[in-house]
Each structure stands twice: as structure tokens, then as C-alpha cells.
XYZ file of C-alpha atoms in Angstrom:
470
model
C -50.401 80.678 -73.619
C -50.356 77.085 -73.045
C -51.057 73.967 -75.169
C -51.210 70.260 -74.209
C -51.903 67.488 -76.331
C -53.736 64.794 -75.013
C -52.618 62.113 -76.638
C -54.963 58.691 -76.500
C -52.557 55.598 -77.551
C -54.928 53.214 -78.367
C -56.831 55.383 -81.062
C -53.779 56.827 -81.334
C -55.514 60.265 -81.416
C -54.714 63.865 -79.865
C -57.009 66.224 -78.157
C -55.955 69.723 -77.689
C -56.473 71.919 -74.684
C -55.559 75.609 -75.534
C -55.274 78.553 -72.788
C -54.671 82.243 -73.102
C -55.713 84.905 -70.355
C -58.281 82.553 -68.206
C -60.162 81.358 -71.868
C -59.817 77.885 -73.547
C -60.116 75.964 -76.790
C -60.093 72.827 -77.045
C -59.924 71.203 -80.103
C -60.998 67.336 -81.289
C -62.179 66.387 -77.780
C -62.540 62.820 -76.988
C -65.928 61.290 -75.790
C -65.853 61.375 -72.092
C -65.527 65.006 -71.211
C -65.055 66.215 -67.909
C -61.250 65.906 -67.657
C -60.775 68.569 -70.098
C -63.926 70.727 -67.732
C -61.695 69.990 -64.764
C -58.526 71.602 -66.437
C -60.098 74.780 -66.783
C -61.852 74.721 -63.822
C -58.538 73.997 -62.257
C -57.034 76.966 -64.237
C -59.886 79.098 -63.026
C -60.271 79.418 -66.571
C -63.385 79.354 -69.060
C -63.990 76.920 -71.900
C -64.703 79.643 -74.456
C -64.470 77.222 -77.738
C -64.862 73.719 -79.232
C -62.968 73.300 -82.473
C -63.769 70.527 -84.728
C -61.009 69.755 -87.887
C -63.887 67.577 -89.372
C -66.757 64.871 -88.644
C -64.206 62.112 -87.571
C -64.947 58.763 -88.626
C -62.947 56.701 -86.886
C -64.186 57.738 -83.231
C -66.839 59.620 -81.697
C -65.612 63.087 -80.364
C -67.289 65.185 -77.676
C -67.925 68.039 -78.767
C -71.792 67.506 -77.989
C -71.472 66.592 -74.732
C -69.068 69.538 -73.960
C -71.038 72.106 -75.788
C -74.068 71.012 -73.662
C -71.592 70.815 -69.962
C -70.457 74.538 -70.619
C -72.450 76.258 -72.753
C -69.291 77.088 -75.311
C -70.036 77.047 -78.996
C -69.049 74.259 -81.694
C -66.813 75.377 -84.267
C -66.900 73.649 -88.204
C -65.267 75.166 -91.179
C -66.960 75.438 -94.269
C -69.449 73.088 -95.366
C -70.346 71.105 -92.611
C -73.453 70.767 -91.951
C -74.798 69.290 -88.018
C -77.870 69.050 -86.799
C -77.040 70.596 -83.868
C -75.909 74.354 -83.701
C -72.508 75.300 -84.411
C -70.472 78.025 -85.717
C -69.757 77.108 -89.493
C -66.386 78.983 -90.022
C -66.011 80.568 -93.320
C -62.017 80.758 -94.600
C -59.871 82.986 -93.130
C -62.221 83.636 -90.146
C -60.882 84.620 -86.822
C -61.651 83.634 -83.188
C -59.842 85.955 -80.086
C -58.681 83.458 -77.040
C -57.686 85.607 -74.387
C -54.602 87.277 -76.290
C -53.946 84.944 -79.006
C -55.974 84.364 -82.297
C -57.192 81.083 -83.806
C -57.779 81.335 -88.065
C -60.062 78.961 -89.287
C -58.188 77.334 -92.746
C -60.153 75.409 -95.165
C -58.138 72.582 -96.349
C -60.820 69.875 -97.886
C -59.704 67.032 -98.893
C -59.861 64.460 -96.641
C -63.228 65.540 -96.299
C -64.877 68.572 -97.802
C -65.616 70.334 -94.413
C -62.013 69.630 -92.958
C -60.554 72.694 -91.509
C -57.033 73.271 -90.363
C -56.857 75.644 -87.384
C -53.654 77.864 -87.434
C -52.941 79.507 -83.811
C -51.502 83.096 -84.092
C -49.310 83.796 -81.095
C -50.019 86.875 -78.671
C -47.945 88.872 -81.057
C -49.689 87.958 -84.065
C -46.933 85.233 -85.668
C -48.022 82.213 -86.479
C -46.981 79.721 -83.763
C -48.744 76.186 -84.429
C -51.208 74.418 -86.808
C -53.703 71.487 -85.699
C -54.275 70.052 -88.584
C -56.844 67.420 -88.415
C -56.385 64.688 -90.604
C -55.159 66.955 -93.450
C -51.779 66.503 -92.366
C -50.411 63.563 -90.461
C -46.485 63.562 -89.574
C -45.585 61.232 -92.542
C -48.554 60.978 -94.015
C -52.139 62.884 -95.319
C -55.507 61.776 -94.660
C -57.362 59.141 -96.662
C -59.071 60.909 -99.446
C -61.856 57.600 -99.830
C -63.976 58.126 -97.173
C -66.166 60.739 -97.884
C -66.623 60.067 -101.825
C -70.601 59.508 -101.357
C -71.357 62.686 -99.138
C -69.255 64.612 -101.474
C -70.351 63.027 -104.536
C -66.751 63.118 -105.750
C -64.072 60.718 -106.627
C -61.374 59.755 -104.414
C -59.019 61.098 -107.175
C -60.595 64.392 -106.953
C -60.762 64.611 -103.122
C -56.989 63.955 -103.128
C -56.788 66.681 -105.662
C -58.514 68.971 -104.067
C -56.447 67.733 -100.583
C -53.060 68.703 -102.950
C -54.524 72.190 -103.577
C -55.070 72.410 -99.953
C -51.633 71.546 -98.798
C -50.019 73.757 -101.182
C -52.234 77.009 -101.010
C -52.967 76.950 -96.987
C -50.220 74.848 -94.830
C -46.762 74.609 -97.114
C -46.491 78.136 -97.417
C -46.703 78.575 -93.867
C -42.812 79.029 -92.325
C -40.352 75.681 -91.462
C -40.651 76.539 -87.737
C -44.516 76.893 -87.438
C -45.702 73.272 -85.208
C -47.720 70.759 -86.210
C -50.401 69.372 -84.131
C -52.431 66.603 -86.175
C -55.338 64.764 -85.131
C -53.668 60.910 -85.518
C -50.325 58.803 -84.914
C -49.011 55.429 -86.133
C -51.735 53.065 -85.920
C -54.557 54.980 -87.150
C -56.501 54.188 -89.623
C -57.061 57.345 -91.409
C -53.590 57.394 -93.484
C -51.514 54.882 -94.036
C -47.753 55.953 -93.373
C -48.356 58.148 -90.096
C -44.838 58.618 -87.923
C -44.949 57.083 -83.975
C -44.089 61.107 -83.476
C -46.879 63.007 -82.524
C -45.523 66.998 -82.471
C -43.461 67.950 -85.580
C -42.900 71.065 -87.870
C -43.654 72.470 -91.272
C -40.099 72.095 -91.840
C -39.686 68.226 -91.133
C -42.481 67.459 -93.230
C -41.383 69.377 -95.836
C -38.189 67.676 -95.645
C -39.757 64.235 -94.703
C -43.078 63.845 -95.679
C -43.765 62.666 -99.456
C -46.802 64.134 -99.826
C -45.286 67.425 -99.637
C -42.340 67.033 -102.210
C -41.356 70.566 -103.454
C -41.728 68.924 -107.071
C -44.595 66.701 -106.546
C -47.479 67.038 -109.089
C -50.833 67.075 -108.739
C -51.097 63.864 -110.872
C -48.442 61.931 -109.055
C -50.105 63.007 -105.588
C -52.998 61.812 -106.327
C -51.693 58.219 -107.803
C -49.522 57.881 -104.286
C -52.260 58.759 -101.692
C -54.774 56.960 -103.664
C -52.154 54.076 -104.090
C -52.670 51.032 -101.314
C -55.708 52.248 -99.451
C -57.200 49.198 -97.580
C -61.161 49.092 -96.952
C -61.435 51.589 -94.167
C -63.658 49.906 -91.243
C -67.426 49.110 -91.040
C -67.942 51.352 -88.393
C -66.746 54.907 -89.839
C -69.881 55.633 -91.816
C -71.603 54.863 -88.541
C -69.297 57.391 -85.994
C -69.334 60.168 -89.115
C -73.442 59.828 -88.692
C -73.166 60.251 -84.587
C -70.700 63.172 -84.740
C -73.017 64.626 -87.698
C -76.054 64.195 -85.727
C -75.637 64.277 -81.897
C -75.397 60.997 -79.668
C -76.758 59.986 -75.916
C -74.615 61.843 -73.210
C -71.689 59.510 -71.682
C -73.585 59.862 -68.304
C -76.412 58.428 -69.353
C -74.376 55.405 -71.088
C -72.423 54.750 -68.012
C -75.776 54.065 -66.210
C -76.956 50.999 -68.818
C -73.417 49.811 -68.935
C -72.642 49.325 -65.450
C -75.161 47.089 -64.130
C -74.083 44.435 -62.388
C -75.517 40.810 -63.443
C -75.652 37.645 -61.404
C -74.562 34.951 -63.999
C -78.182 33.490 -64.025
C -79.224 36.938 -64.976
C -76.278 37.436 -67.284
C -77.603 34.576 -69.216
C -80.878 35.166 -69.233
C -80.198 38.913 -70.927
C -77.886 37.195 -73.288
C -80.270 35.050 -74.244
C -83.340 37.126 -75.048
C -81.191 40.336 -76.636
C -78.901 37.992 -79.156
C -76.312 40.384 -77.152
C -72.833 39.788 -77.904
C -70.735 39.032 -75.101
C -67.365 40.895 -75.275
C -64.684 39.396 -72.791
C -62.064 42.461 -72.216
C -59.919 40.351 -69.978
C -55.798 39.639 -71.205
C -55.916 36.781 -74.080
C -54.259 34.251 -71.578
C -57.232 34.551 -69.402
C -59.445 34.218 -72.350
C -57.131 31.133 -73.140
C -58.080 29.328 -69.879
C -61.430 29.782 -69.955
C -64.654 31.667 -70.876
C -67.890 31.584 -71.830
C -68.914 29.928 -74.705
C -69.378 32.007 -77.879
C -67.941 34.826 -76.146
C -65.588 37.690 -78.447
C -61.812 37.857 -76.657
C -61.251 41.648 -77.455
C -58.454 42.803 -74.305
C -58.946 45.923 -72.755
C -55.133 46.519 -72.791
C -54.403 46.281 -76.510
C -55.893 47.885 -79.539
C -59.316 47.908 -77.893
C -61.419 50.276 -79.336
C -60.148 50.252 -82.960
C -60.404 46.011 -82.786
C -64.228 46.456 -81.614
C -65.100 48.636 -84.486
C -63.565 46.706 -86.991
C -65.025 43.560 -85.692
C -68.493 44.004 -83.997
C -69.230 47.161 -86.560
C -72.545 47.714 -85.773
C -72.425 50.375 -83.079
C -76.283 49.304 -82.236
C -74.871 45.563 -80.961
C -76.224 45.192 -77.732
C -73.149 43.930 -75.737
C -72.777 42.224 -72.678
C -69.397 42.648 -70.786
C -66.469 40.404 -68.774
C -64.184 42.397 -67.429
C -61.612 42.536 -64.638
C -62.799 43.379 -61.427
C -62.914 47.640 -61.406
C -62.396 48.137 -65.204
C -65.327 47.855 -65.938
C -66.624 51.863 -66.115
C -63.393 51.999 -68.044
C -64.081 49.598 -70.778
C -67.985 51.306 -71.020
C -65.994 54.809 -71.846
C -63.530 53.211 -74.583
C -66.440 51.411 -76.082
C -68.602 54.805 -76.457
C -65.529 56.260 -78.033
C -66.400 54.792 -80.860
C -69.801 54.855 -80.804
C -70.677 51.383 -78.897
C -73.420 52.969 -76.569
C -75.721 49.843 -76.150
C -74.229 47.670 -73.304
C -76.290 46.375 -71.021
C -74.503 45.534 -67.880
C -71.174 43.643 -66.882
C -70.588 39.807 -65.251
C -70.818 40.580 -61.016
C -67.401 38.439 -60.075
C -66.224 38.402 -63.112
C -65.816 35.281 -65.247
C -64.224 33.625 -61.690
C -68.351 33.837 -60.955
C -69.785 32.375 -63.945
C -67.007 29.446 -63.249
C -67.933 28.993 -58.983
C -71.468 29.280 -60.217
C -71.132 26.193 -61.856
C -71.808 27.704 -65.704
C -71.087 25.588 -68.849
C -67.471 27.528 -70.010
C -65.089 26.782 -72.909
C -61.170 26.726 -73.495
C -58.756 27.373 -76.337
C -56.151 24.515 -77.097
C -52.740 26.663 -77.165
C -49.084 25.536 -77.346
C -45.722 27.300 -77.272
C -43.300 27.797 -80.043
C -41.706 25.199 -79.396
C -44.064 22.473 -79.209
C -45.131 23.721 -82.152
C -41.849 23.506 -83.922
C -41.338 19.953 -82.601
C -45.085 19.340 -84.398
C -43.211 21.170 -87.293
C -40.225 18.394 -87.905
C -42.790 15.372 -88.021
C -45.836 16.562 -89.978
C -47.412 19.037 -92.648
C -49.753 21.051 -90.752
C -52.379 23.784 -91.821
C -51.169 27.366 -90.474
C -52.702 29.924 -90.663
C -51.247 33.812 -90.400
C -54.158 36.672 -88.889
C -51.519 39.666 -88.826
C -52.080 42.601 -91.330
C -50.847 42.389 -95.170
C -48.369 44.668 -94.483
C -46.943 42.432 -91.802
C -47.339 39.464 -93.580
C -45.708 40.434 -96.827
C -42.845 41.291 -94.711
C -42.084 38.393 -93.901
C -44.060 35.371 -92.572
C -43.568 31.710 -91.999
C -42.592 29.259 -94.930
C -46.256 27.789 -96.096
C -48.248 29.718 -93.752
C -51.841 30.771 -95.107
C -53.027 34.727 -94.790
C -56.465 35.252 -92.750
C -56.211 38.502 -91.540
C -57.785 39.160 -88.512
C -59.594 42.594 -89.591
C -61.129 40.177 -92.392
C -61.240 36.936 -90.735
C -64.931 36.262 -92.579
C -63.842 36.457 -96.065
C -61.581 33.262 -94.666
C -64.256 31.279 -93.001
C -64.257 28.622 -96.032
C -60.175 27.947 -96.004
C -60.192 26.406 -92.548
C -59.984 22.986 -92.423
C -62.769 20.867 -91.007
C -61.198 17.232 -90.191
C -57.787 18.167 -88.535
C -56.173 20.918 -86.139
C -54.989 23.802 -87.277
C -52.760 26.190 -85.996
C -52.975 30.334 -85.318
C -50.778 32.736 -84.983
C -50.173 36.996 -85.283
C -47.001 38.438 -83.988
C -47.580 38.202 -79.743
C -50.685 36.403 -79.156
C -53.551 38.843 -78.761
C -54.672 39.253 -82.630
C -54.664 35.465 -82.648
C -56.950 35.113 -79.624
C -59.137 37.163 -80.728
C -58.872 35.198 -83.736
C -59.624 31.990 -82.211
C -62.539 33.277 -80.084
C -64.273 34.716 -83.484
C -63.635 31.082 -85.085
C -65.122 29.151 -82.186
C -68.352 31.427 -81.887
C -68.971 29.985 -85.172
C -68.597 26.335 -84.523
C -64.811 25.723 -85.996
C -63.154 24.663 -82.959
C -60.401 22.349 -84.253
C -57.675 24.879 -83.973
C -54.593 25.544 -81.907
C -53.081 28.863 -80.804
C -49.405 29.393 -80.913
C -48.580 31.172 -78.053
C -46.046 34.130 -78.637
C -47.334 34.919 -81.983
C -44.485 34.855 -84.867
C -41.895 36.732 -82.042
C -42.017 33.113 -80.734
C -41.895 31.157 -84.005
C -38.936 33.391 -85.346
C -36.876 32.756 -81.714
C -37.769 28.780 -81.839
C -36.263 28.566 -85.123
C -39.140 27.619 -87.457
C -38.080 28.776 -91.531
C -39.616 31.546 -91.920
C -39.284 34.138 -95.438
C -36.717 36.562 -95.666
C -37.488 39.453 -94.609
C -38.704 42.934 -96.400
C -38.906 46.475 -95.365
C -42.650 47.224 -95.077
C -41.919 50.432 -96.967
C -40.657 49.317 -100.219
C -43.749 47.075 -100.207
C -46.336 47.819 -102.650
């Protein structure tokens, strides 16, 4: 038997690829498909199943594409309901992999179709658990997002999600693993652990939503407690994994079309396309194209262009570095960004030789800033999370955060400079590219974020644990 997670950091979601006797699972797969095809293949082994925990909202999974690539069946639990053909699972039902078994365990909740799959070893004990987003390490999944296709309450999905965790996956035993779907920095709970592999036993020991004496009532009030508007685009992704999407291959071929600048323009001007520039912030910083988005490949890519663009219809124009660009295409389409039309040919170095109109962002360190500071009053303005910011933040500084940087539009001033900031310089940038696309261009960027403000000296609050915040 073997199991590997396939961990993705900046969706900070896991993939599992499962292998008994020459047949594989695989369970949650991400968009792009064929690494998990060449595994078997490698193996000399057959992809036999596709598991899915739930329709996932906050990226678009693969189990089209794969079920298409090698003819192997979709698996749902209980009341899903694709338009595409799939096993639906009822409780308790059993699928043979080579010589171990894989139980199909309705835990709704999080969703009413979500399904916890419990992998019996190849004597028949219960080895591992991959638990979708019922159970995080830390945490449980949101119980708000699918209120309208359930018709429920989010008080009674979270207490159907407490009958669920208490019937199906606590009475399992302290040394059976846990395999979840997310990590820290997803949006689909709000406590989740950096650890990705734990056990029934830690979380019983750790984990608050599974307190021996818990009670329905006060599980409900804490999971419900704090939730944050999940992002625009998870209705959208929960629609393409419900219904089927375009195959990768075929996205791949609009995306990576190379465009002379003149032709670059030209298609930006007659699609209204958005022009997303994937290149590190202190590129960005130097120069690019006017009105274009600074989103960097090498940061929270995907989740930032979900939460930002949201409309996975945006037709999108890329700048990337030179031979990332296939690579950004993929991590778009992972979230359900299909439409792009075709990248900058030289990069933004082209658009520049070519002789293009570009743009800069002003941008100053710590501590010029801090001498700016000790003479003067200045507008700041803070674009990290609430969670961050409540922590601690500087002395006077206004709160924009950056995932809703449009409810803010109306605080910035209009006759003097302001100044930026988020902890190390890429939120901010991104920031600052959002706010000149729509004409405010009197700001400054503090380069460093508030790790350089805090090590220049500026007063900043003291500081509180983020979990003892309410």
C-alpha cells in the first residue's frame, strides 16, 4: 500500500494518490492532471478511482479531466448531484483497491454531499481518513457556504457537521491518520494548523471542535463565530466542479499565445481584458503597463486572483517572466480562470524597447519613511488582514484590507500622498496597482511592509496573540 500527499502550498491543498496491488485512487485531484497519470503509469499501475470529499469551492479539481484521460469512475457520497456521471456513494459503501478497502462516510456539514473516505488496511483495520474539509488539523470546515443549495442555516449545517464528527470520525481509534483536504492559509476554516498529516488522537487532544464535552449548542456558536465573507469566486468554482469545465489542454492553447506589444494592445483594447502582471512586486514597482493588476506568481497567486478579479469569465491578458508563462495559465485554471488570451512576447522588457507608454509606483524604505514620520502627520494606510491588523499595527494607521480594498475606495485622500503598507511588500503592491487602475495615484509604497516599519523603529501597538482575538 502506498499513499502520498501532494501537497500544493499556495492553495494550501492536498491531493492524494493511493496504491494497492497495481490499482489507484486518487482522491481531490488538482486541475492539471497528468502528473498523477504518469505515477501510475510509472507504477505500471491502473487508475481504478477518483474520489471526491465534496464540490470544492475554493479551486477547481480534476476529476473531469481525469475521468475523461483514463476512463476511471468519479466517486460522490450522498447527495451530490453532477451533471456528469459519477458513482453517488451511499453511507457505509465499499470500494476494493487492490487489497485494501476504501468506505465511503457521510459526514455533511460543510456541505451536504461531503464525504469522508476512511481507508481500511489490507487486513481490514482502519489505517487513515481523508477527510475533506470536514476535518482540518485545528479546525472544521466553514459551515456558510452552502446555506442556499441546502436551503439551511449556517447554524444547522454546523449542527448537522457536529453530528457528523461525533457519529462517523471521533469514534474512530487515536492512532487512525488524518489526511484533510486544506492547511493554514485556506480559506475554508479559519484556525487550520501549518501541519498537514495528523491523527484522531491529536485532534482530539488539540482540536476545539472536538472537545469531549463540547455541546452541540456551543459548537455551533464557535464555528459559526468570526466567519469572514468567503470569496467571490467560490459560488463560481462549486458551479464548474458541479457541472464539468473545458479540458486544461485546450486552455493551455488560448493562453499561450504569444503577442507582439502592438498586438497585445490592440486585444486589450477591444476585449476590456484585464491585464494581470505575474512578475515579483519590485519589478511591478519599476515599471509596467498602465492599468495593469500586480498579482506575483510566487506568492499567494491563485487564492489573490480569485479574491480580486472574481469573475472566472475575465478575459485576461498576461506579463510574465520569460518561461513561466504555461505555469501561470495552469495556476490560473485552478481556480477556474480559463479565459486568457495570450501572454506579452519579451515580456514587459518588450513593451518598454518597443517604445510603449508604461507607469511606475513611488516606493520608499522604512526608513525614509520614518524620517517622513518625525516631521509630518501623514495618511497611512494598513492592507493586511483583520486578524493581522488587530494584532498589532502601526500607531494611527488606517485598515483597507487588501481582500476588500473597494469598500475603501472613498477613505483615500485626494490632495496629498499617502502611504501603503502589509507586512513584506507584495499585498501592498498589489494594493497600489488596484488603486492606480482606478485613477488614485498619489500614494507611496513602503517597501518591507510592517517587518520594515517594526525594525526602523516607527511606534507601533502592542502586540496581541491572534488567537485570543475575537
Amino acid at each position: 500500500m502506498k499513499i502520498e500527499q501532494i501537497y500544493t502550498g499556495c492553495l494550501a491543498q492536498g491531493a492524494y494518490y493511493i496504491e494497492s496491488n497495481g490499482e489507484v485512487a486518487i482522491i481531490d485531484p488538482l486541475r492539471e492532471v497528468s502528473p498523477y497519470i504518469k505515477r501510475a503509469e510509472d507504477n505500471n499501475a491502473t487508475i481504478k478511482y477518483i474520489f471526491e470529499t465534496h464540490f470544492h469551492a475554493d479551486f477547481v479539481s480534476g476529476h473531469v479531466t481525469l475521468s475523461k484521460q483514463t476512463g476511471a469512475p468519479i466517486v460522490y457520497g450522498p447527495n451530490a448531484n453532477p451533471n456528469f456521471d459519477a458513482i453517488i456513494a451511499t453511507d457505509g459503501q465499499e470500494f476494493k483497491l487492490g487489497n485494501i478497502t476504501i468506505v465511503a462516510l457521510h459526514t455533511p456539514g460543510h456541505t451536504m454531499e461531503s464525504t469522508t473516505y476512511l481507508l481500511k488496511d489490507e487486513n481490514g483495520n482502519n489505517h487513515a481518513i481523508f477527510s475533506g474539509d470536514t476535518l482540518f488539523l485545528g479546525d472544521v470546515g466553514r459551515p456558510d457556504l452552502a446555506q442556499k443549495a441546502a436551503d439551511m442555516t449556517q447554524e444547522q449545517l454546523a449542527g448537522l457537521l457536529f453530528d457528523s464528527l461525533r457519529s462517523k470520525i471521533m469514534p474512530l481509534a487515536d492512532d487512525v491518520i488524518v489526511y484533510p483536504a486544506h492547511g493554514a492559509g485556506s480559506a475554508c476554516g479559519k484556525n487550520l494548523s501549518k501541519q498537514t498529516v495528523g491523527t484522531i488522537g491529536e485532534q482530539k487532544a488539540t482540536n476545539y471542535a472536538l472537545r469531549a464535552n463540547m455541546t452541540k449548542e456551543e459548537f455551533i456558536q464557535e464555528v459559526t463565530d468570526g466567519l469572514l465573507p468567503p470569496p467571490q469566486y467560490f459560488p463560481l468554482n462549486v458551479k464548474m466542479n458541479k457541472e464539468g469545465y473545458d479540458d486544461i489542454d485546450d486552455v493551455l492553447e488560448r493562453g499561450t499565445r504569444p503577442l507582439e506589444p502592438k498586438e497585445f494592445e490592440a486585444i486589450a483594447n477591444e476585449t476590456a481584458a484585464i491585464i494581470l502582471d505575474v512578475r515579483h512586486q519590485n519589478d511591478f514597482v519599476k515599471g509596467h503597463i498602465p492599468r495593469s493588476i500586480s498579482i506575483g506568481i510566487d506568492g499567494g497567486f491563485a487564492p489573490w486572483v480569485g479574491a480580486l478579479i472574481a469573475d472566472v469569465k475575465q478575459p485576461i491578458l498576461l506579463v510574465a517572466p520569460e518561461g513561466r508563462e504555461e505555469e501561470t495559465i495552469i495556476r490560473l485554471s485552478r481556480v477556474g480562470f480559463d479565459n486568457t488570451l495570450g501572454y506579452l512576447k519579451g515580456g514587459f522588457e518588450a513593451w518598454k524597447h518597443n517604445g510603449f507608454e508604461y507607469d511606475t509606483i513611488s516606493s520608499i524604505s522604512a526608513e525614509e519613511f520614518k524620517a517622513i514620520l518625525d516631521k509630518e502627520d501623514v495618511p497611512v494606510f494598513d492592507v493586511r488582514k483583520d486578524g493581522e491588523f488587530k494584532s498589532e499595527h502601526m500607531v494611527n494607521a488606517h485598515h483597507a484590507s487588501l481582500d476588500y480594498l473597494n469598500d475603501h475606495l472613498a477613505e483615500f485622500p485626494e490632495d496629498k500622498p499617502f502611504y501603503i503598507h502589509c507586512a513584506g511588500g507584495y499585498r501592498s503592491v498589489i494594493a497600489a496597482s488596484i488603486l492606480k487602475s482606478r485613477g488614485i495615484h498619489n500614494l507611496v509604497d513602503v517597501a518591507g511592509g510592517y517587518a520594515a516599519i517594526k525594525n526602523a523603529g516607527i511606534p507601533t501597538t502592542n502586540y496581541v496573540c491572534p488567537s485570543t482575538l475575537k
